[in-house]
Short mmCIF file of C-alpha atoms in Angstrom, two decimals:
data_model
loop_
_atom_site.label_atom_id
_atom_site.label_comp_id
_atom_site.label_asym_id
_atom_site.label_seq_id
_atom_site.Cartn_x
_atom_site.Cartn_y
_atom_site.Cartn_z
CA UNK S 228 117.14 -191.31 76.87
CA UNK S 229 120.22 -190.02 78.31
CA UNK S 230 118.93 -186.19 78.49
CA UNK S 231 115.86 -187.47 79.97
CA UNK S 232 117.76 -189.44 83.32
CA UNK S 233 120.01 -186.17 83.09
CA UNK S 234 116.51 -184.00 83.63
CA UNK S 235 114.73 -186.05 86.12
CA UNK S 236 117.90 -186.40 87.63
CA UNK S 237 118.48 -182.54 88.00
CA UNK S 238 114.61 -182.01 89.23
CA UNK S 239 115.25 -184.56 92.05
CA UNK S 240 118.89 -182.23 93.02
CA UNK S 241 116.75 -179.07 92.91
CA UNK S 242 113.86 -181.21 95.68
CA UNK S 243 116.68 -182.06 97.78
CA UNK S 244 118.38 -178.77 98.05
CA UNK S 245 115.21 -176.94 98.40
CA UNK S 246 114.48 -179.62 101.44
CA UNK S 247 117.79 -178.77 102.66
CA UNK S 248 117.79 -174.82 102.55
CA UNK S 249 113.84 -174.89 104.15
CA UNK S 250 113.82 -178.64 106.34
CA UNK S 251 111.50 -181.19 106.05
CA UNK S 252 107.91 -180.61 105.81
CA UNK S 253 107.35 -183.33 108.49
CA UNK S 254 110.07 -181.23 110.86
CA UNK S 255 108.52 -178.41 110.18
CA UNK S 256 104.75 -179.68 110.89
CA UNK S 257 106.57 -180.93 114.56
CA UNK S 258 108.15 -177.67 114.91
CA UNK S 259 104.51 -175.73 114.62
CA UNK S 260 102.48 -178.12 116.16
CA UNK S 261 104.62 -177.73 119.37
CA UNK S 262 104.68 -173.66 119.35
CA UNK S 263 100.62 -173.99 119.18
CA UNK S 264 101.27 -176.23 122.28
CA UNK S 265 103.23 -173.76 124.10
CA UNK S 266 100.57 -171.08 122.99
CA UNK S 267 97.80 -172.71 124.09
CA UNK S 268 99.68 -173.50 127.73
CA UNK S 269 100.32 -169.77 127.83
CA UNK S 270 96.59 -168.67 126.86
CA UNK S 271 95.47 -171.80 129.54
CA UNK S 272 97.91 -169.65 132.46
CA UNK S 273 96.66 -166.44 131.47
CA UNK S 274 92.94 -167.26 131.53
CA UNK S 275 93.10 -168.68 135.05
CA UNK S 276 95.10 -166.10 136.34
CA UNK S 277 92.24 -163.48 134.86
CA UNK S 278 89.39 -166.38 136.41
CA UNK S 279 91.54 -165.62 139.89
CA UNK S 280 91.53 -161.89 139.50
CA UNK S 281 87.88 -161.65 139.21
CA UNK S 282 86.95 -164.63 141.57
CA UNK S 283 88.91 -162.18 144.52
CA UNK S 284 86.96 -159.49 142.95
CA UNK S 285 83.80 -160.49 143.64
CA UNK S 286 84.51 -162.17 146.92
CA UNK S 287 86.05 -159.09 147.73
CA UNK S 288 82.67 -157.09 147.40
CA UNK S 289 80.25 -159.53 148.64
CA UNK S 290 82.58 -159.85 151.73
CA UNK S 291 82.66 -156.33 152.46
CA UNK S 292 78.69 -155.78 151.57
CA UNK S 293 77.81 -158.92 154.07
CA UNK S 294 79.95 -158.40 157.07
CA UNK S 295 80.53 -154.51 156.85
CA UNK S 296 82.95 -154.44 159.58
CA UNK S 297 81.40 -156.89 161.53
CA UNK S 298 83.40 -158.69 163.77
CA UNK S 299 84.00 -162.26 162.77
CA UNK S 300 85.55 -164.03 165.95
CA UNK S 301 88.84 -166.02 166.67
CA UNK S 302 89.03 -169.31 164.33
CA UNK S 303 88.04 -171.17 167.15
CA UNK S 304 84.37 -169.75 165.96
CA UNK S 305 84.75 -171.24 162.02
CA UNK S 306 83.07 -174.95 161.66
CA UNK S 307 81.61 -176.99 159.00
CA UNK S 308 78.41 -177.74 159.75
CA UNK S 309 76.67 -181.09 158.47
CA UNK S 310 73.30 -181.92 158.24
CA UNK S 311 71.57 -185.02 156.82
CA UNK S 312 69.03 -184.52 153.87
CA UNK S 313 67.13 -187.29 152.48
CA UNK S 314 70.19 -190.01 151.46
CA UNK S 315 72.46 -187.31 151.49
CA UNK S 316 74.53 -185.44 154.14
CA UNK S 317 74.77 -181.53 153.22
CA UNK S 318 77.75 -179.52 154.68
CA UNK S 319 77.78 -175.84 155.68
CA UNK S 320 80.48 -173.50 156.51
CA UNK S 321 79.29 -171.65 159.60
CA UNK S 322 80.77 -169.32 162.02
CA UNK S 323 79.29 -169.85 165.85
CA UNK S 324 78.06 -166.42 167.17
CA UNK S 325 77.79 -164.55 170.58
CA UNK S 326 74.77 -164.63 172.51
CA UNK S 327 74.19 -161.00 171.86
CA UNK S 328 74.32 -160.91 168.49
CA UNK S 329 71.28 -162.76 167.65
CA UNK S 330 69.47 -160.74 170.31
CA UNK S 331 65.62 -160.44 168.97
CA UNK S 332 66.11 -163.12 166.46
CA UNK S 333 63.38 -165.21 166.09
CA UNK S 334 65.63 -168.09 167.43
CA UNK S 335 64.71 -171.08 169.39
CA UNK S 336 66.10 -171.44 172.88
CA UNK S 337 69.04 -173.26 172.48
CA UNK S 338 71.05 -175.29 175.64
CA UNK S 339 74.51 -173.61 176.11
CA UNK S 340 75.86 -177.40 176.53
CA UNK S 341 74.80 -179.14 173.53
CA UNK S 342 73.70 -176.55 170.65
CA UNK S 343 75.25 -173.74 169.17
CA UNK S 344 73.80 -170.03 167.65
CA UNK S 345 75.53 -170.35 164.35
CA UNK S 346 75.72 -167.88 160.85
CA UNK S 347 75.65 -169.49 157.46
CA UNK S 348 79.01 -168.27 155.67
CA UNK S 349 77.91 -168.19 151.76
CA UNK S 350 79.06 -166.93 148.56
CA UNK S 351 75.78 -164.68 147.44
CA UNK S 352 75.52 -167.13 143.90
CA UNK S 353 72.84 -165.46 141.80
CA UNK S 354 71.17 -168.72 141.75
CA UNK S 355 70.89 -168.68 145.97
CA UNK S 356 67.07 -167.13 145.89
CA UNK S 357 66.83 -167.05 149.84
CA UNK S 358 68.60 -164.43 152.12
CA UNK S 359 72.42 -165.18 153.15
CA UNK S 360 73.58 -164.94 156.58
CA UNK S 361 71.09 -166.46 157.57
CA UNK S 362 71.03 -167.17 161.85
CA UNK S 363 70.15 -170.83 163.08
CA UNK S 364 70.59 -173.13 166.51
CA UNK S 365 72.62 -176.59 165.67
CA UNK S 366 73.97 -179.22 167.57
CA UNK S 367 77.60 -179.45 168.56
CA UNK S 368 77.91 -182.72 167.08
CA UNK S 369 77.30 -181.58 163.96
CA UNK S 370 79.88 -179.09 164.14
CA UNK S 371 84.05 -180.24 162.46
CA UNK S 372 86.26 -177.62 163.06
CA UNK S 373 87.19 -175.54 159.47
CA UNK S 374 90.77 -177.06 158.96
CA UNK S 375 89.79 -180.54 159.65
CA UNK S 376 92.82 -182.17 160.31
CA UNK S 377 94.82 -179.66 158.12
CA UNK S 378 97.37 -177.16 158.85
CA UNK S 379 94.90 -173.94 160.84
CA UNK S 380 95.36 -171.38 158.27
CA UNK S 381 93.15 -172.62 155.32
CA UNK S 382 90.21 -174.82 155.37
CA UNK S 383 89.82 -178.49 155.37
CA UNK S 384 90.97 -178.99 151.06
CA UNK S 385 88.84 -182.24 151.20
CA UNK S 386 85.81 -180.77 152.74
CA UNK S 387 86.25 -177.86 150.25
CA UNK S 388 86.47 -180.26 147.45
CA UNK S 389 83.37 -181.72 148.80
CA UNK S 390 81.42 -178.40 149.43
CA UNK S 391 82.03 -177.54 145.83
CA UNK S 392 80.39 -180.77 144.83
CA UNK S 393 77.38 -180.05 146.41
CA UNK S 394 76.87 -176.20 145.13
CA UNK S 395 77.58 -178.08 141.23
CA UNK S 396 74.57 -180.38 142.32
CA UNK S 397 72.28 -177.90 143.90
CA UNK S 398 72.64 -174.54 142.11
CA UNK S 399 71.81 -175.06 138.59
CA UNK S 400 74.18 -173.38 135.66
CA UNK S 401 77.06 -172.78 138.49
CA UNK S 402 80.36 -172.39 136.83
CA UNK S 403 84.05 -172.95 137.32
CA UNK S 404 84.62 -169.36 138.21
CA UNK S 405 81.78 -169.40 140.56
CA UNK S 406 83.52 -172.26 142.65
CA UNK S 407 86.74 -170.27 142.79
CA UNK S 408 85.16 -167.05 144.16
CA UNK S 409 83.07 -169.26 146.66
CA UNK S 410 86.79 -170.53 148.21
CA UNK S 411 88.28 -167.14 147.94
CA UNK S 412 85.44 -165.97 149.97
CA UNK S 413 85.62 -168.70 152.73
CA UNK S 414 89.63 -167.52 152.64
CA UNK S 415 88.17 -163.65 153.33
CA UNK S 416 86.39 -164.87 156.13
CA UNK S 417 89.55 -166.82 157.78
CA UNK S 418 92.02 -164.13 156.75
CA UNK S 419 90.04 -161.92 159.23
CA UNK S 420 89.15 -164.37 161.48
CA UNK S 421 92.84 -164.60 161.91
CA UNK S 422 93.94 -161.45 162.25
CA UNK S 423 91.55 -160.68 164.77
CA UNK S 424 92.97 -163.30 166.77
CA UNK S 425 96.06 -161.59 166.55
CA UNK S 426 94.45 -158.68 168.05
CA UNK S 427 92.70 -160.84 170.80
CA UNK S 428 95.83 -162.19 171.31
CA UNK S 429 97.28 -158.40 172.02
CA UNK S 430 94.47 -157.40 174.21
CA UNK S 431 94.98 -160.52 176.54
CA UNK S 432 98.19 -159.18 177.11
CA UNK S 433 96.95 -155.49 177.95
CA UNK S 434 94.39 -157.42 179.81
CA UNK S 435 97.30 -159.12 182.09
CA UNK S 436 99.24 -155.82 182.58
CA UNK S 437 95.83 -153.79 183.85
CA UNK S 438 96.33 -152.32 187.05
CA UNK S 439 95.61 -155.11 189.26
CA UNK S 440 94.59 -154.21 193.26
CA UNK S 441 98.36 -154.70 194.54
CA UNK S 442 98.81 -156.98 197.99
CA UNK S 443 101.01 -154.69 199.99
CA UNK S 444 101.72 -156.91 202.19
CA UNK S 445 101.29 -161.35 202.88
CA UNK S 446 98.53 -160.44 205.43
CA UNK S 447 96.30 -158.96 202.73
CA UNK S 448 96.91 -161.91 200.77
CA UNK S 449 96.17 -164.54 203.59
CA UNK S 450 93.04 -162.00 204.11
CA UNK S 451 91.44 -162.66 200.39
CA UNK S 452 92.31 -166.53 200.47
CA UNK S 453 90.66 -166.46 204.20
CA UNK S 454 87.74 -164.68 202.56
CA UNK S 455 87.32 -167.44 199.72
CA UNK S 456 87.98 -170.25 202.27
CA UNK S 457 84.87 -168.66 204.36
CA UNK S 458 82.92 -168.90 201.29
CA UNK S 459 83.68 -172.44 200.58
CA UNK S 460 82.35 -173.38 204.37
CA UNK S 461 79.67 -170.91 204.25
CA UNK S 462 78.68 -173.27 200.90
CA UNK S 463 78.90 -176.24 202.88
CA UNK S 464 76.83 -175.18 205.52
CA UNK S 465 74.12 -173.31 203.76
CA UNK S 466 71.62 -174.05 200.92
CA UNK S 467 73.96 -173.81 197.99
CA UNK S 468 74.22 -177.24 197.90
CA UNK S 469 77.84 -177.55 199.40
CA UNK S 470 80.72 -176.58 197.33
CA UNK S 471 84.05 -178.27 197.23
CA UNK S 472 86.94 -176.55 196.88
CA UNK S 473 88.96 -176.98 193.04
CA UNK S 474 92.10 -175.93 191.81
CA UNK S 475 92.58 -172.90 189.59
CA UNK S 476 92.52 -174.19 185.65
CA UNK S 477 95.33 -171.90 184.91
CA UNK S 478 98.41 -172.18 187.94
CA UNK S 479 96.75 -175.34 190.23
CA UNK S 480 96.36 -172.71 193.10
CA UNK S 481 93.14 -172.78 195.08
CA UNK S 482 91.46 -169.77 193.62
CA UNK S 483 88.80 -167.62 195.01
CA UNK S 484 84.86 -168.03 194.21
CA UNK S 485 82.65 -166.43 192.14
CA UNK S 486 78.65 -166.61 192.72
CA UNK S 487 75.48 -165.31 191.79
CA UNK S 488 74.80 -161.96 193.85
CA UNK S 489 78.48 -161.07 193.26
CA UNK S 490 79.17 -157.46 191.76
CA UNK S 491 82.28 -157.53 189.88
CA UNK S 492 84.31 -155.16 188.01
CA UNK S 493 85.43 -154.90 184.81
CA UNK S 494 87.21 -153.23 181.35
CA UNK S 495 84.71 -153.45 178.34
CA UNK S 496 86.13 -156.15 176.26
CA UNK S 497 86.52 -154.33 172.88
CA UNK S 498 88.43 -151.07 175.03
CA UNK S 499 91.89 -150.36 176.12
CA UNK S 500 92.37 -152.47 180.08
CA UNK S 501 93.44 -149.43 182.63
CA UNK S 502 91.12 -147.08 180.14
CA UNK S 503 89.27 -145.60 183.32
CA UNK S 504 85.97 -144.60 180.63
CA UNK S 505 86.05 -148.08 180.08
CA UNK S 506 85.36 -149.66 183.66
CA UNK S 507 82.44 -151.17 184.54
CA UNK S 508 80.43 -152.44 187.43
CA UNK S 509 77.67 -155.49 187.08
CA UNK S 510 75.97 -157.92 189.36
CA UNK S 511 76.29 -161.52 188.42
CA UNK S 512 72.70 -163.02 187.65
CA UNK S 513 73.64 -166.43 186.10
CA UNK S 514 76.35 -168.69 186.26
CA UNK S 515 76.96 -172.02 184.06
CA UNK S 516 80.57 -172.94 184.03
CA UNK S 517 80.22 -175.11 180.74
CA UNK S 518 77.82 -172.16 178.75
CA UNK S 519 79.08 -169.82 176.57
CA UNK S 520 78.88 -167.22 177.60
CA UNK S 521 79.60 -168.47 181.25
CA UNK S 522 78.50 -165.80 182.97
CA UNK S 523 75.45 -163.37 182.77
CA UNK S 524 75.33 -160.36 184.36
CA UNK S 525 72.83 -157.40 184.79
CA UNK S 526 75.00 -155.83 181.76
CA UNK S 527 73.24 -158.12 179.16
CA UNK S 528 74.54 -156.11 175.85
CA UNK S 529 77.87 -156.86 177.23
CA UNK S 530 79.08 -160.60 177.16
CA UNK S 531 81.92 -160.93 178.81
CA UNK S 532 84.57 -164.15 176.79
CA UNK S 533 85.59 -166.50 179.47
CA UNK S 534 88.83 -165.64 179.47
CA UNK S 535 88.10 -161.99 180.23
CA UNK S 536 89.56 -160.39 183.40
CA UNK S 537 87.15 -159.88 186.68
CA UNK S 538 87.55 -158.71 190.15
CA UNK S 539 84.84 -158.95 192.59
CA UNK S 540 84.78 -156.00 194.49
CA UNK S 541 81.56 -156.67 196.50
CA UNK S 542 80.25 -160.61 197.67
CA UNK S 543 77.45 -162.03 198.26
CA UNK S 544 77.86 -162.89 202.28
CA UNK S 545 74.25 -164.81 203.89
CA UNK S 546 71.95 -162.57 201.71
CA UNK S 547 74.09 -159.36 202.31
CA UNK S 548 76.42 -157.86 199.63
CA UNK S 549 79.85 -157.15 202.14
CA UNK S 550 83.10 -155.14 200.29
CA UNK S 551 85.30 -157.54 199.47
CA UNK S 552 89.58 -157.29 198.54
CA UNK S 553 89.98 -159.43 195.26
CA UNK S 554 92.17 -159.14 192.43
CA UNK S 555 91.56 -159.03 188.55
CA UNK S 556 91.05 -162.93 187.39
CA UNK S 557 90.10 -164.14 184.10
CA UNK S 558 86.73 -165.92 184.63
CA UNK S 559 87.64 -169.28 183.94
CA UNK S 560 90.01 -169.10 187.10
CA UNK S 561 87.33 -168.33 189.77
CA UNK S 562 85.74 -171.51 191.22
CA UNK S 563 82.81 -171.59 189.37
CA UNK S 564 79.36 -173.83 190.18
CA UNK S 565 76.11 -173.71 188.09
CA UNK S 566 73.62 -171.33 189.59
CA UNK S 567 71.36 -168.77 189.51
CA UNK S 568 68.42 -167.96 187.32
CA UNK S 569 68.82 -168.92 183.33
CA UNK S 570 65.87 -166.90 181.81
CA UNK S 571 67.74 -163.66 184.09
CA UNK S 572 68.92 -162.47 180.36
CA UNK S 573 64.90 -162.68 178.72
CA UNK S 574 63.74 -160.89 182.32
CA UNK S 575 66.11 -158.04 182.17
CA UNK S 576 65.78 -157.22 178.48
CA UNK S 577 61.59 -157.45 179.47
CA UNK S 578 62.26 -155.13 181.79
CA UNK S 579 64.15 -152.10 180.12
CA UNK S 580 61.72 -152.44 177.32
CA UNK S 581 59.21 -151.83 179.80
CA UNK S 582 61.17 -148.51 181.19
CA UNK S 583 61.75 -147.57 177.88
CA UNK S 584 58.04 -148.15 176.96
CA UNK S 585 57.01 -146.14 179.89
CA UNK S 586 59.48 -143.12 178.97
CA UNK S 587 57.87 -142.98 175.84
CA UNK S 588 54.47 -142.80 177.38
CA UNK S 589 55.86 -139.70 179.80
CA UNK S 590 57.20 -138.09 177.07
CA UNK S 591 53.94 -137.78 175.08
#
């Protein structure tokens, strides 16, 4: 009896040493279980980072395929757009467009007050069967600016969020990685749309320094604000309507007018200002102070931002175009009044298709 207790005694001393020298199993199962944790975190990190990678991939190449240089506009041109189908209300991410870019688009015509020429910015999703890009005409109302209430360098997280909602309901078998390279393409878009209001920024400032008609002297200067001051009264006496004198937007100093008949000269807004290639001479056809653009003139592939410098060199005096001393103003700091003819863009297109048309004919 005694060697037995001695035996089971020494088997149990051998168990606990050999738990000693090697730990507890249960340790040990807490010990392996937690390094599988730590794995799995790490594999989790390393898979999104690759879902990232290839997300910027893509929108990297569909950006650059879509847009091909195209210019994009200041942010002040990015919007969601929302629209309400059925029970639903659908939301967009558009960018609003210049009149000449959607130049022979089979486009309704749209009133520069209320509705907007808009593009449809979109991920091409393999599941999207229709063309992307596509052009349209949409109310302002409809339009929330990109960043919402948000800081303006990204868009509107809750609207994104939202947006990514609807492509899981509407495109059928869209994935997580599809989602991600749908928001780094929106952030494409706004990267450039940034940066190329940098460079806006730079060429209002080249704008400012172009060589600007110098007053040698106060007489000339009491001349041009005589000149504007004879316009006003010639406005009030004639069949304009009667125009009352406003303040400049930009200083509160009367400033001089601008009106249909008008030729005015200008740099072309994508060159160098003081470039002398790049001056140019129009005649104002249209003016709507609220439109974008607000002016057309008998340059109609060239649309001219409000804030672009002007001078009038010639004015429109009782039917008779008289020289006339003014000074390089952005447009938005002329006194402006709604006038002129608003189909002038449609007629003068009509017409150098016609010349062009009859060329051809010569030619043959």
């Amino acid at each position: 009896t005694q060697k037995a207790a001695k035996g089971k005694k020494s088997e149990s001393d051998d168990d606990s040493d050999s738990d000693d020298e090697g730990g507890s199993p249960s340790k040990k199962r807490r010990r392996v279980d937690a390094n599988d944790d730590n794995k799995n975190d790490d594999n989790d990190d390393v898979a999104a980072d690759n879902n990232d990678t290839i997300a910027l991939a893509n929108a990297t190449n569909a950006f650059k395929i879509q847009f091909n240089d195209q210019k994009i506009g200041t942010t002040n041109k990015l919007y969601w757009n929302e629209r309400r189908q059925k029970k639903n209300a659908a939301l967009y991410p558009v960018r609003v467009v210049p009149r000449e870019e959607v130049l022979g688009l089979c486009l309704k015509e749209w009133d520069a007050e209320t509705e907007r020429p808009v593009q449809y910015i979109q991920y091409p999703h393999k599941q999207i069967k229709r063309d992307l890009g596509l052009y349209d005409v949409v109310t302002v109302k409809s339009l929330t600016p990109y960043h919402g209430d948000g800081p303006a360098d990204s868009w509107c997280l809750k609207r994104i969020q939202q947006y990514s909602k609807q492509l899981k309901r509407t495109l059928k078998g869209i994935t997580e990685i599809d989602l991600i390279t749908e928001e780094a393409f929106l952030n494409l878009v706004l990267k450039q749309s940034l940066k190329e209001e940098e460079n806006e920024k730079e060429r209002s400032l080249l704008d400012k320094a172009a060589p600007v008609e110098s007053v040698a002297s106060e007489k000339e200067d009491e001349k041009a604000e005589n000149d504007s001051s004879s316009d006003d009264d010639d406005d009030a006496d004639g069949s304009s309507g009667g125009r009352r004198s406003r303040l400049c937007r930009s200083n509160n100093v009367k400033s001089e007018p601008l009106r249909v008949g008008d030729l005015i000269e200008y740099y072309k807004p994508q060159s160098v200002a003081g470039n002398p290639d790049a001056l140019c001479e129009a005649e104002v056809k249209f003016i709507n102070p609220k439109g974008d653009p607000i002016l057309i003139t008998s340059d109609v592939l060239t649309i001219l931002p409000s804030d672009h410098q002007v001078k009038r060199v010639k004015r429109m005096h009782r039917g008779k175009l008289l020289d006339h001393n003014g000074r390089f103003r952005a447009i938005n700091n002329y006194v402006l009044k709604k006038e002129g003819n608003p189909n002038a863009m449609k007629e003068i297109m009509a017409e150098t298709t016609a010349r062009t048309k009859a060329t051809i004919q010569r030619a043959k």
